[in-house]
Amino acid sequence: MNYVPIPVAMLPVGKPLPVNVWNPEGVLLLRKGQPIVSEQHRDKLYKHNASTTETEAQSWQRSYERMVHTLLMKGVELDEIARMPMPTTIRERDYHAAEQLSGGWLHLQEVLRGILYQGGLALNPLARLAALENKARALLREDADDSLFCLFQALSDSSLGYCATHALLCACVCDLAAQKLGFHPQQRQSLMSAALTMNIGMAREQDVLLRQSHAPTPEQRKLIRDHPQLSRSILVSLGIEDAEELDLVRWHHQPDSAEALAHNLQARRLLNMTDIFIAKMSARRTREALTPLESAKSIYLQTENEVSAGIGGALAAAIGFYPPGTYVRLAGGEIAVSVQRGLRANTPWVTVIVDANGMPNLNYHCVDSSEPAHAIVAPVLFRSSKVVVNGDRVRRARENIRPT
């Protein structure tokens, strides 16, 4: 029997536990339904390396993710959610769903958010991260445009949180750009893994920063500065051994550090540029978001060498200047959403969502922005669209796009 350590620090005192608690040698410490009776009792469990079975650990983790999602949908503040203990009940469906990652990007976002929030206390994290990465790669291979569309749309929705969306979007953009740059499959795997976990040391604070109406406090600035090292330490404690992945996480804010692995420089710069690119596109209460084109320009203007310039070109080629899921204004005055990359970085296929008279357009159909009548004149921000885009109808409209 394999046993998985449980997050003892997140267990409530006086509440029944929904799993049997064992030590790593299989000695029963606490039966399912019994409570932790005191802080001393909890300390004793910690000293005995309290664990549970893989099945129960995965089911409990799924229950935690569902709890966090429910609280977010209810508008509970993120700092309050961050203090929540592990749930004291596990639904029957959580046992059946624990191994299943059969949903789409929003399901992966929910799973990843749970892992990132728990950090070093995450239950069975390596197996869950591996399953999540495999599913993400499959979705990206199946339809890269739909993947980008879903994630850029999610980036605009603050109710979903930010840390996991940012991580998934960075992972996808990095992987697409890495293909353009000719990265070896193992390099791409390390890069995607690093993108998903590079901010595990400050994931909860990322979501708090998104919503707070004042500048970061001195404590938050210190965490922002120190989190690459903290994230690396957490990953090592979870059992991550990939030297390239750990190097990428440790130096994703300082890609040119002399202490980093010399052969990993291009990957570090790609992760660094992608991280900044996505962050600039996310609005805060203290600042407006940038459009993809503005974000890209702000990064490219800072490139000082051929390596970084080449990475910038790969990013543009991979996702375009108007990535799927982002918004543009057309020559006729309409507002459209980009739905599929085109032959050139500046000519995606788009769907009009607001007509020239400012009225919502419910008749979705895709047009080629390389045609003069549908030419893009400017990117626009999410708030300027003033309508909710129906993803299912966008997918149906994309079925009529002619092959390129």
XYZ file of C-alpha atoms in Angstrom:
404
model
C 0.000 0.000 0.000
C 1.311 3.449 -0.945
C 0.749 6.228 1.559
C 0.685 9.968 0.805
C 1.572 12.627 3.444
C -1.402 14.753 4.444
C -1.331 18.529 5.099
C -1.445 18.365 8.888
C -1.187 22.159 9.207
C -4.471 22.490 7.269
C -6.452 20.083 9.458
C -9.077 21.643 11.761
C -9.131 20.833 15.471
C -12.378 19.366 16.782
C -13.769 18.348 13.371
C -14.020 14.736 12.145
C -11.527 13.759 9.462
C -12.935 12.213 6.268
C -10.046 9.731 5.820
C -8.143 7.115 7.790
C -4.791 8.469 8.974
C -1.768 6.159 8.898
C 1.938 6.436 9.419
C 4.158 5.533 6.419
C 4.602 1.975 7.775
C 0.855 1.329 7.719
C 0.072 1.784 11.421
C -3.375 3.342 11.907
C -3.138 6.643 13.803
C -6.708 7.936 13.525
C -9.857 6.356 12.144
C -12.058 8.053 9.573
C -14.689 10.138 11.393
C -12.549 10.783 14.471
C -11.435 14.357 15.227
C -8.113 15.913 16.085
C -8.803 16.825 19.706
C -6.115 19.447 20.352
C -3.119 21.299 18.938
C -0.899 18.815 20.792
C -2.711 15.957 19.067
C -2.087 17.608 15.706
C 1.607 18.051 16.543
C 1.799 14.347 17.406
C 0.328 13.420 14.009
C 2.877 15.652 12.320
C 5.754 13.961 14.173
C 4.468 10.548 13.055
C 4.381 11.669 9.370
C 0.596 11.358 9.164
C -0.450 9.943 5.784
C -3.403 8.444 3.950
C -3.888 6.186 0.938
C -3.403 7.539 -2.595
C -7.085 7.065 -3.420
C -8.269 8.959 -0.364
C -5.619 11.650 -0.850
C -6.700 12.284 -4.430
C -10.377 12.328 -3.493
C -9.731 14.719 -0.580
C -7.740 16.994 -2.903
C -10.622 17.017 -5.371
C -12.981 17.952 -2.548
C -10.669 20.831 -1.587
C -10.556 22.114 -5.181
C -14.340 22.026 -5.400
C -14.619 23.918 -2.090
C -12.263 26.659 -3.318
C -14.136 26.961 -6.618
C -17.490 27.238 -4.815
C -16.199 29.949 -2.492
C -14.743 31.913 -5.403
C -18.074 31.776 -7.230
C -19.768 33.101 -4.066
C -17.415 36.089 -4.008
C -15.538 35.116 -0.842
C -12.332 37.125 -0.502
C -9.178 35.307 -1.525
C -7.327 35.944 1.726
C -10.224 34.298 3.586
C -10.153 31.298 1.223
C -6.402 30.997 1.758
C -6.993 30.421 5.488
C -9.584 27.680 4.966
C -8.739 24.221 6.386
C -9.139 20.999 4.438
C -12.814 20.008 4.083
C -14.198 17.561 6.636
C -16.300 15.621 4.139
C -15.613 13.963 0.790
C -18.482 13.451 -1.615
C -18.885 10.087 -3.272
C -18.322 11.632 -6.693
C -14.939 12.937 -5.542
C -13.735 9.344 -5.236
C -14.761 8.642 -8.815
C -13.458 11.951 -10.174
C -10.097 11.909 -8.399
C -8.199 10.237 -11.257
C -10.227 11.808 -14.037
C -8.945 14.866 -15.852
C -11.513 14.587 -18.593
C -12.660 18.208 -18.644
C -11.333 21.195 -20.538
C -9.115 24.121 -19.615
C -11.358 25.450 -16.844
C -11.242 22.039 -15.170
C -7.448 22.066 -15.353
C -7.463 25.596 -13.965
C -9.494 24.433 -10.959
C -7.157 21.480 -10.320
C -3.982 23.530 -10.693
C -5.279 26.306 -8.444
C -5.790 23.755 -5.664
C -2.225 22.463 -5.998
C -0.695 25.945 -6.148
C -2.710 27.203 -3.184
C -1.536 24.304 -1.027
C 2.100 24.602 -2.100
C 4.299 22.330 -0.016
C 1.218 20.837 1.675
C -0.354 19.606 -1.579
C -1.653 16.029 -1.536
C -0.019 13.638 -4.017
C 1.254 16.594 -6.090
C 3.635 14.847 -8.501
C 1.064 12.417 -9.867
C -1.531 15.171 -10.128
C 0.842 17.563 -11.880
C 1.886 14.837 -14.305
C -1.750 14.057 -15.146
C -2.483 17.761 -15.531
C 0.493 18.318 -17.865
C -0.453 15.322 -19.999
C -4.014 16.608 -20.351
C -2.798 20.141 -21.139
C -0.497 18.850 -23.875
C -3.327 16.776 -25.331
C -5.695 19.768 -25.428
C -3.006 21.952 -26.982
C -2.218 19.352 -29.658
C -5.888 18.821 -30.397
C -6.676 22.498 -30.999
C -4.127 25.174 -30.163
C -6.437 28.004 -31.249
C -9.270 26.844 -29.006
C -6.776 26.411 -26.149
C -5.537 29.975 -26.510
C -9.109 31.244 -26.890
C -10.251 29.575 -23.646
C -7.278 30.755 -21.610
C -7.134 34.351 -22.864
C -10.875 34.597 -22.187
C -10.288 33.207 -18.676
C -7.534 35.776 -18.099
C -10.176 38.486 -18.456
C -12.459 36.901 -15.844
C -11.243 37.903 -12.374
C -13.857 35.670 -10.716
C -11.793 32.636 -11.789
C -8.730 33.839 -9.914
C -5.434 34.577 -11.630
C -2.579 32.349 -10.479
C -3.651 29.152 -12.261
C -4.840 30.900 -15.433
C -1.528 32.748 -15.660
C 0.376 29.496 -15.193
C -1.597 27.548 -17.810
C -1.385 30.377 -20.326
C 2.372 30.729 -19.808
C 2.774 26.973 -20.241
C 0.849 26.945 -23.536
C 2.494 30.035 -25.009
C 5.950 28.786 -24.014
C 5.304 25.403 -25.593
C 4.059 26.895 -28.869
C 7.038 29.281 -29.042
C 9.451 26.482 -28.097
C 8.221 24.519 -31.102
C 9.047 27.501 -33.331
C 12.514 27.670 -31.760
C 13.146 23.966 -32.329
C 13.430 22.945 -28.671
C 14.059 19.266 -27.930
C 10.961 17.470 -26.502
C 12.647 17.127 -23.096
C 13.365 20.874 -23.038
C 9.732 21.564 -23.829
C 8.608 19.257 -21.040
C 10.830 20.976 -18.466
C 9.661 24.365 -19.713
C 5.961 23.523 -19.419
C 6.463 22.044 -15.948
C 8.323 25.169 -14.813
C 5.681 27.506 -16.250
C 2.956 25.707 -14.316
C 4.776 25.851 -10.967
C 7.148 28.842 -11.056
C 4.848 30.911 -8.818
C 3.842 28.197 -6.341
C 5.686 30.168 -3.648
C 3.241 33.093 -3.942
C 0.158 31.686 -5.686
C -2.351 32.840 -3.092
C -0.759 36.266 -2.922
C -0.964 36.536 -6.724
C -4.743 36.372 -6.457
C -4.797 38.823 -3.543
C -2.666 41.314 -5.496
C -5.089 41.097 -8.427
C -7.928 42.462 -6.327
C -6.372 44.786 -3.789
C -6.859 48.506 -4.417
C -3.456 49.672 -3.173
C 0.149 49.158 -4.187
C 1.986 46.083 -2.860
C 3.020 46.337 0.769
C 6.696 45.975 1.758
C 5.971 42.360 2.785
C 4.359 41.635 -0.583
C 7.260 43.226 -2.452
C 9.648 40.989 -0.539
C 7.601 37.928 -1.448
C 7.549 38.993 -5.113
C 11.330 39.335 -4.976
C 11.967 36.097 -3.099
C 9.332 33.777 -4.556
C 11.513 32.191 -7.292
C 13.814 30.731 -4.642
C 10.850 29.833 -2.432
C 9.091 28.133 -5.340
C 12.198 26.100 -6.125
C 12.494 25.024 -2.491
C 8.857 23.919 -2.406
C 9.278 21.892 -5.599
C 12.386 20.190 -4.218
C 10.435 19.320 -1.057
C 7.695 17.805 -3.224
C 10.232 15.564 -4.948
C 10.979 17.418 -8.202
C 14.461 16.431 -9.417
C 14.603 17.821 -12.978
C 17.608 20.182 -12.900
C 16.420 22.191 -15.929
C 12.950 22.686 -14.467
C 14.337 23.793 -11.101
C 16.765 26.145 -12.864
C 13.915 27.717 -14.855
C 11.813 28.226 -11.733
C 14.679 29.649 -9.663
C 15.800 32.165 -12.286
C 12.619 33.047 -14.168
C 12.937 36.652 -12.952
C 16.713 36.773 -13.534
C 17.286 34.719 -16.682
C 20.823 36.000 -17.238
C 22.122 35.143 -13.756
C 25.678 33.828 -13.723
C 24.556 31.231 -11.158
C 22.071 29.627 -13.548
C 22.695 26.701 -15.917
C 24.482 28.073 -18.992
C 22.836 25.655 -21.436
C 19.345 26.658 -20.241
C 19.630 30.369 -21.122
C 17.269 30.425 -24.111
C 14.559 28.570 -22.201
C 14.910 30.915 -19.207
C 14.574 33.981 -21.400
C 11.524 32.509 -23.123
C 9.854 31.808 -19.770
C 10.785 35.260 -18.453
C 9.421 37.091 -21.507
C 6.226 35.027 -21.539
C 5.683 35.584 -17.816
C 5.966 39.362 -18.274
C 3.844 39.330 -21.452
C 0.917 37.568 -19.750
C 1.226 39.610 -16.537
C 1.008 42.905 -18.430
C -2.236 41.739 -20.061
C -3.905 41.150 -16.705
C -5.719 44.092 -15.138
C -5.299 45.039 -11.478
C -7.407 47.399 -9.448
C -4.316 49.600 -9.340
C -3.618 49.583 -13.103
C -5.240 48.912 -16.448
C -4.357 45.881 -18.526
C -2.351 46.225 -21.725
C -3.554 44.784 -25.011
C -1.469 41.914 -26.446
C 0.104 44.277 -28.976
C 0.997 46.850 -26.304
C 2.382 44.136 -24.041
C 4.479 42.656 -26.844
C 5.856 46.067 -27.837
C 6.804 46.899 -24.244
C 8.846 43.683 -24.062
C 10.424 43.810 -27.518
C 11.622 47.370 -26.972
C 13.663 46.096 -24.022
C 15.420 43.299 -25.932
C 19.134 43.970 -26.042
C 20.499 40.937 -27.869
C 19.830 38.581 -30.739
C 18.722 35.741 -28.465
C 15.917 37.787 -26.902
C 14.951 39.260 -30.267
C 14.701 35.752 -31.696
C 12.500 34.680 -28.795
C 10.256 37.689 -29.360
C 9.891 36.696 -32.989
C 9.018 33.130 -31.995
C 6.348 34.378 -29.590
C 4.800 36.541 -32.309
C 4.849 33.647 -34.762
C 3.377 31.263 -32.194
C 0.342 33.256 -31.031
C 0.129 36.343 -33.240
C -0.310 39.986 -32.332
C -4.015 39.397 -31.662
C -4.175 35.945 -30.022
C -7.427 33.956 -30.005
C -9.639 35.125 -27.167
C -8.564 38.784 -27.354
C -10.445 41.723 -28.876
C -9.980 44.032 -31.862
C -11.707 46.879 -33.675
C -12.282 46.446 -37.409
C -12.168 48.943 -40.265
C -15.974 49.173 -40.323
C -16.142 50.138 -36.644
C -17.188 46.713 -35.347
C -15.647 45.053 -32.283
C -14.613 41.461 -32.859
C -12.992 38.653 -30.922
C -10.010 36.854 -32.421
C -10.821 33.150 -32.785
C -8.036 31.601 -34.871
C -4.514 32.543 -35.892
C -4.095 33.552 -39.517
C -1.372 33.268 -42.117
C 0.391 36.278 -40.617
C 0.747 37.458 -37.019
C -1.462 40.494 -37.669
C -4.278 38.804 -39.633
C -6.259 36.372 -37.462
C -9.714 35.081 -38.192
C -12.228 37.026 -36.103
C -15.915 36.996 -35.160
C -17.844 40.253 -34.859
C -19.528 40.554 -31.449
C -20.568 44.247 -31.521
C -21.704 45.837 -34.775
C -20.812 49.307 -36.047
C -23.879 50.743 -34.298
C -22.769 49.403 -30.926
C -25.336 46.609 -30.838
C -24.456 43.025 -29.827
C -24.132 40.671 -32.773
C -25.692 37.280 -32.051
C -25.093 35.840 -35.527
C -21.549 34.525 -35.125
C -19.560 33.926 -38.270
C -15.829 34.086 -38.886
C -14.143 36.541 -41.229
C -10.548 36.810 -42.403
C -8.949 40.038 -41.165
C -6.472 39.939 -44.059
C -9.368 41.106 -46.271
C -9.573 44.940 -46.467
C -13.246 45.046 -45.457
C -12.425 43.257 -42.210
C -8.998 44.706 -41.531
C -7.976 45.249 -37.911
C -7.356 48.892 -37.041
C -6.624 48.510 -33.303
C -6.681 46.078 -30.415
C -9.220 46.768 -27.667
C -9.464 45.716 -24.024
C -11.897 43.153 -22.650
C -14.026 45.788 -20.899
C -14.552 47.611 -24.219
C -16.388 44.638 -25.737
C -19.341 45.066 -23.327
C -20.698 41.622 -24.241
C -20.122 38.074 -23.059
C -18.695 35.826 -25.746
C -20.280 32.400 -26.148
C -17.400 29.950 -26.551
C -19.537 27.098 -27.900
C -20.961 29.291 -30.650
C -17.450 30.475 -31.515
C -16.356 26.860 -31.928
C -19.282 26.138 -34.226
C -18.492 29.240 -36.279
C -14.857 28.134 -36.617
C -15.992 24.942 -38.339
C -16.691 27.023 -41.463
C -13.225 28.557 -41.687
C -11.566 27.468 -44.897
C -8.278 25.570 -44.511
C -5.124 27.700 -44.767
